[in-house]
């Protein structure tokens, strides 16, 4: 890139020129770089209309939120809280159902030993479940 920009020392420019005359890969790269530089120079900057910008900014500053949006804010907050409560409830119920499956399998003898060990090991990875599992063994 420095070669194309003319930023190299004369000796380095000569070395790069010699290399370019013999290396097809670098010739292709140099050609693509020249084409790209040509495209960049041909690109014009867009004209910014300061008057239009001023008009838009003034309109935005003087506009307030529509009335219907102001009424929706409390509903949005309530819906968010309800969604969080539902997700927490689903998590708790899922945990209870998992516990019921384990205990049902233990009492009926249908749960395999490795299945139960796997589930308990999974539960021990979670802090809350670990605490609940250790309620009977407070020394652990």
PDB file of C-alpha atoms in Angstrom:
ATOM      1  CA  UNK A   1       0.000   0.000   0.000  1.00  0.00           C
ATOM      2  CA  UNK A   2       2.888   2.328   0.764  1.00  0.00           C
ATOM      3  CA  UNK A   3       4.256   1.581  -2.715  1.00  0.00           C
ATOM      4  CA  UNK A   4       0.969   2.704  -4.304  1.00  0.00           C
ATOM      5  CA  UNK A   5       0.779   5.764  -2.088  1.00  0.00           C
ATOM      6  CA  UNK A   6       4.370   6.735  -2.899  1.00  0.00           C
ATOM      7  CA  UNK A   7       5.455   6.577   0.755  1.00  0.00           C
ATOM      8  CA  UNK A   8       8.505   4.336   0.280  1.00  0.00           C
ATOM      9  CA  UNK A   9      12.158   5.301   0.167  1.00  0.00           C
ATOM     10  CA  UNK A  10      13.561   5.299  -3.411  1.00  0.00           C
ATOM     11  CA  UNK A  11      15.571   2.096  -2.792  1.00  0.00           C
ATOM     12  CA  UNK A  12      12.504   0.281  -1.410  1.00  0.00           C
ATOM     13  CA  UNK A  13      10.385   1.521  -4.329  1.00  0.00           C
ATOM     14  CA  UNK A  14      12.904   0.012  -6.768  1.00  0.00           C
ATOM     15  CA  UNK A  15      12.907  -3.328  -4.872  1.00  0.00           C
ATOM     16  CA  UNK A  16       9.095  -3.519  -4.837  1.00  0.00           C
ATOM     17  CA  UNK A  17       8.985  -2.591  -8.542  1.00  0.00           C
ATOM     18  CA  UNK A  18      11.436  -5.399  -9.397  1.00  0.00           C
ATOM     19  CA  UNK A  19       9.418  -7.872  -7.322  1.00  0.00           C
ATOM     20  CA  UNK A  20       6.182  -6.813  -9.001  1.00  0.00           C
ATOM     21  CA  UNK A  21       7.699  -7.390 -12.436  1.00  0.00           C
ATOM     22  CA  UNK A  22       8.443 -11.037 -11.544  1.00  0.00           C
ATOM     23  CA  UNK A  23       5.615 -12.083  -9.167  1.00  0.00           C
ATOM     24  CA  UNK A  24       2.200 -12.738 -10.744  1.00  0.00           C
ATOM     25  CA  UNK A  25       0.412 -12.975  -7.374  1.00  0.00           C
ATOM     26  CA  UNK A  26       1.675  -9.572  -6.283  1.00  0.00           C
ATOM     27  CA  UNK A  27       0.917  -8.121  -9.731  1.00  0.00           C
ATOM     28  CA  UNK A  28      -2.733  -9.225  -9.330  1.00  0.00           C
ATOM     29  CA  UNK A  29      -2.867  -7.804  -5.821  1.00  0.00           C
ATOM     30  CA  UNK A  30      -1.321  -4.524  -6.984  1.00  0.00           C
ATOM     31  CA  UNK A  31      -3.808  -4.304  -9.841  1.00  0.00           C
ATOM     32  CA  UNK A  32      -6.749  -4.872  -7.478  1.00  0.00           C
ATOM     33  CA  UNK A  33      -5.371  -2.291  -5.067  1.00  0.00           C
ATOM     34  CA  UNK A  34      -5.003   0.267  -7.877  1.00  0.00           C
ATOM     35  CA  UNK A  35      -8.571  -0.418  -8.994  1.00  0.00           C
ATOM     36  CA  UNK A  36      -9.828  -0.008  -5.419  1.00  0.00           C
ATOM     37  CA  UNK A  37      -7.920   3.263  -4.965  1.00  0.00           C
ATOM     38  CA  UNK A  38      -9.410   4.518  -8.243  1.00  0.00           C
ATOM     39  CA  UNK A  39     -12.927   3.689  -6.990  1.00  0.00           C
ATOM     40  CA  UNK A  40     -12.282   5.517  -3.715  1.00  0.00           C
ATOM     41  CA  UNK A  41     -11.070   8.623  -5.500  1.00  0.00           C
ATOM     42  CA  UNK A  42     -14.081   8.600  -7.816  1.00  0.00           C
ATOM     43  CA  UNK A  43     -16.507   8.366  -4.874  1.00  0.00           C
ATOM     44  CA  UNK A  44     -18.039  11.701  -3.961  1.00  0.00           C
ATOM     45  CA  UNK A  45     -19.177  12.714  -0.530  1.00  0.00           C
ATOM     46  CA  UNK A  46     -22.900  13.329  -0.126  1.00  0.00           C
ATOM     47  CA  UNK A  47     -23.989  16.916   0.237  1.00  0.00           C
ATOM     48  CA  UNK A  48     -25.424  17.600   3.673  1.00  0.00           C
ATOM     49  CA  UNK A  49     -28.343  19.993   3.710  1.00  0.00           C
ATOM     50  CA  UNK A  50     -27.973  21.885   6.998  1.00  0.00           C
ATOM     51  CA  UNK A  51     -31.369  23.525   6.592  1.00  0.00           C
ATOM     52  CA  UNK A  52     -33.121  20.146   6.383  1.00  0.00           C
ATOM     53  CA  UNK A  53     -31.210  18.870   9.407  1.00  0.00           C
ATOM     54  CA  UNK A  54     -32.229  21.975  11.380  1.00  0.00           C
ATOM     55  CA  UNK A  55     -35.894  21.529  10.413  1.00  0.00           C
ATOM     56  CA  UNK A  56     -35.959  17.859  11.407  1.00  0.00           C
ATOM     57  CA  UNK A  57     -34.229  18.498  14.736  1.00  0.00           C
ATOM     58  CA  UNK A  58     -36.622  21.353  15.585  1.00  0.00           C
ATOM     59  CA  UNK A  59     -39.629  19.185  14.799  1.00  0.00           C
ATOM     60  CA  UNK A  60     -38.292  16.326  16.923  1.00  0.00           C
ATOM     61  CA  UNK A  61     -37.611  18.689  19.821  1.00  0.00           C
ATOM     62  CA  UNK A  62     -41.149  20.120  19.784  1.00  0.00           C
ATOM     63  CA  UNK A  63     -43.018  16.851  19.315  1.00  0.00           C
ATOM     64  CA  UNK A  64     -44.131  14.883  22.321  1.00  0.00           C
ATOM     65  CA  UNK A  65     -45.002  11.204  22.472  1.00  0.00           C
ATOM     66  CA  UNK A  66     -48.509  10.461  21.250  1.00  0.00           C
ATOM     67  CA  UNK A  67     -51.091  10.145  24.030  1.00  0.00           C
ATOM     68  CA  UNK A  68     -51.732   6.466  23.374  1.00  0.00           C
ATOM     69  CA  UNK A  69     -48.044   5.671  23.977  1.00  0.00           C
ATOM     70  CA  UNK A  70     -48.098   7.355  27.384  1.00  0.00           C
ATOM     71  CA  UNK A  71     -50.949   5.050  28.439  1.00  0.00           C
ATOM     72  CA  UNK A  72     -49.115   1.953  27.241  1.00  0.00           C
ATOM     73  CA  UNK A  73     -46.047   2.439  29.450  1.00  0.00           C
ATOM     74  CA  UNK A  74     -47.635   1.044  32.658  1.00  0.00           C
ATOM     75  CA  UNK A  75     -49.171  -1.819  30.674  1.00  0.00           C
ATOM     76  CA  UNK A  76     -45.758  -2.631  29.200  1.00  0.00           C
ATOM     77  CA  UNK A  77     -44.157  -2.698  32.665  1.00  0.00           C
ATOM     78  CA  UNK A  78     -46.956  -4.869  34.018  1.00  0.00           C
ATOM     79  CA  UNK A  79     -46.658  -7.287  31.096  1.00  0.00           C
ATOM     80  CA  UNK A  80     -42.900  -7.547  31.643  1.00  0.00           C
ATOM     81  CA  UNK A  81     -43.354  -8.312  35.345  1.00  0.00           C
ATOM     82  CA  UNK A  82     -46.063 -10.875  34.549  1.00  0.00           C
ATOM     83  CA  UNK A  83     -43.814 -12.591  32.000  1.00  0.00           C
ATOM     84  CA  UNK A  84     -40.978 -12.800  34.539  1.00  0.00           C
ATOM     85  CA  UNK A  85     -43.360 -14.216  37.168  1.00  0.00           C
ATOM     86  CA  UNK A  86     -44.618 -16.848  34.710  1.00  0.00           C
ATOM     87  CA  UNK A  87     -41.056 -17.883  33.815  1.00  0.00           C
ATOM     88  CA  UNK A  88     -40.120 -18.219  37.497  1.00  0.00           C
ATOM     89  CA  UNK A  89     -43.288 -20.237  38.165  1.00  0.00           C
ATOM     90  CA  UNK A  90     -42.538 -22.535  35.218  1.00  0.00           C
ATOM     91  CA  UNK A  91     -39.025 -23.071  36.585  1.00  0.00           C
ATOM     92  CA  UNK A  92     -40.313 -23.907  40.058  1.00  0.00           C
ATOM     93  CA  UNK A  93     -43.016 -26.243  38.747  1.00  0.00           C
ATOM     94  CA  UNK A  94     -40.505 -27.937  36.465  1.00  0.00           C
ATOM     95  CA  UNK A  95     -38.221 -28.529  39.420  1.00  0.00           C
ATOM     96  CA  UNK A  96     -41.084 -29.911  41.500  1.00  0.00           C
ATOM     97  CA  UNK A  97     -42.110 -32.237  38.676  1.00  0.00           C
ATOM     98  CA  UNK A  98     -38.538 -33.463  38.355  1.00  0.00           C
ATOM     99  CA  UNK A  99     -38.444 -34.116  42.089  1.00  0.00           C
ATOM    100  CA  UNK A 100     -41.759 -35.977  41.896  1.00  0.00           C
ATOM    101  CA  UNK A 101     -40.401 -38.185  39.109  1.00  0.00           C
ATOM    102  CA  UNK A 102     -37.350 -39.055  41.162  1.00  0.00           C
ATOM    103  CA  UNK A 103     -39.292 -39.850  44.318  1.00  0.00           C
ATOM    104  CA  UNK A 104     -41.984 -41.748  42.362  1.00  0.00           C
ATOM    105  CA  UNK A 105     -39.300 -43.805  40.699  1.00  0.00           C
ATOM    106  CA  UNK A 106     -37.709 -44.535  44.065  1.00  0.00           C
ATOM    107  CA  UNK A 107     -40.949 -45.649  45.712  1.00  0.00           C
ATOM    108  CA  UNK A 108     -42.189 -47.765  42.801  1.00  0.00           C
ATOM    109  CA  UNK A 109     -38.768 -49.086  41.899  1.00  0.00           C
ATOM    110  CA  UNK A 110     -39.187 -48.151  38.219  1.00  0.00           C
ATOM    111  CA  UNK A 111     -36.385 -45.590  38.135  1.00  0.00           C
ATOM    112  CA  UNK A 112     -33.017 -47.038  37.346  1.00  0.00           C
ATOM    113  CA  UNK A 113     -30.177 -46.380  39.771  1.00  0.00           C
ATOM    114  CA  UNK A 114     -28.019 -44.693  37.125  1.00  0.00           C
ATOM    115  CA  UNK A 115     -30.972 -42.497  36.079  1.00  0.00           C
ATOM    116  CA  UNK A 116     -31.451 -41.253  39.641  1.00  0.00           C
ATOM    117  CA  UNK A 117     -27.732 -40.686  40.210  1.00  0.00           C
ATOM    118  CA  UNK A 118     -27.551 -38.718  36.945  1.00  0.00           C
ATOM    119  CA  UNK A 119     -30.477 -36.477  37.935  1.00  0.00           C
ATOM    120  CA  UNK A 120     -29.148 -35.866  41.440  1.00  0.00           C
ATOM    121  CA  UNK A 121     -25.677 -35.058  40.085  1.00  0.00           C
ATOM    122  CA  UNK A 122     -27.250 -32.547  37.696  1.00  0.00           C
ATOM    123  CA  UNK A 123     -29.174 -30.954  40.542  1.00  0.00           C
ATOM    124  CA  UNK A 124     -26.031 -30.674  42.679  1.00  0.00           C
ATOM    125  CA  UNK A 125     -24.511 -28.368  40.068  1.00  0.00           C
ATOM    126  CA  UNK A 126     -27.135 -25.683  40.781  1.00  0.00           C
ATOM    127  CA  UNK A 127     -26.686 -23.659  44.021  1.00  0.00           C
ATOM    128  CA  UNK A 128     -30.368 -23.613  44.992  1.00  0.00           C
ATOM    129  CA  UNK A 129     -30.862 -27.319  44.327  1.00  0.00           C
ATOM    130  CA  UNK A 130     -27.630 -28.117  46.190  1.00  0.00           C
ATOM    131  CA  UNK A 131     -28.942 -26.228  49.217  1.00  0.00           C
ATOM    132  CA  UNK A 132     -32.289 -28.066  49.050  1.00  0.00           C
ATOM    133  CA  UNK A 133     -30.582 -31.444  48.720  1.00  0.00           C
ATOM    134  CA  UNK A 134     -28.439 -30.693  51.779  1.00  0.00           C
ATOM    135  CA  UNK A 135     -31.309 -29.674  54.086  1.00  0.00           C
ATOM    136  CA  UNK A 136     -31.254 -33.122  55.675  1.00  0.00           C
ATOM    137  CA  UNK A 137     -27.435 -33.027  55.951  1.00  0.00           C
ATOM    138  CA  UNK A 138     -26.543 -29.528  57.225  1.00  0.00           C
ATOM    139  CA  UNK A 139     -22.924 -30.586  57.878  1.00  0.00           C
ATOM    140  CA  UNK A 140     -22.193 -30.886  54.137  1.00  0.00           C
TER     141      UNK A 140
END
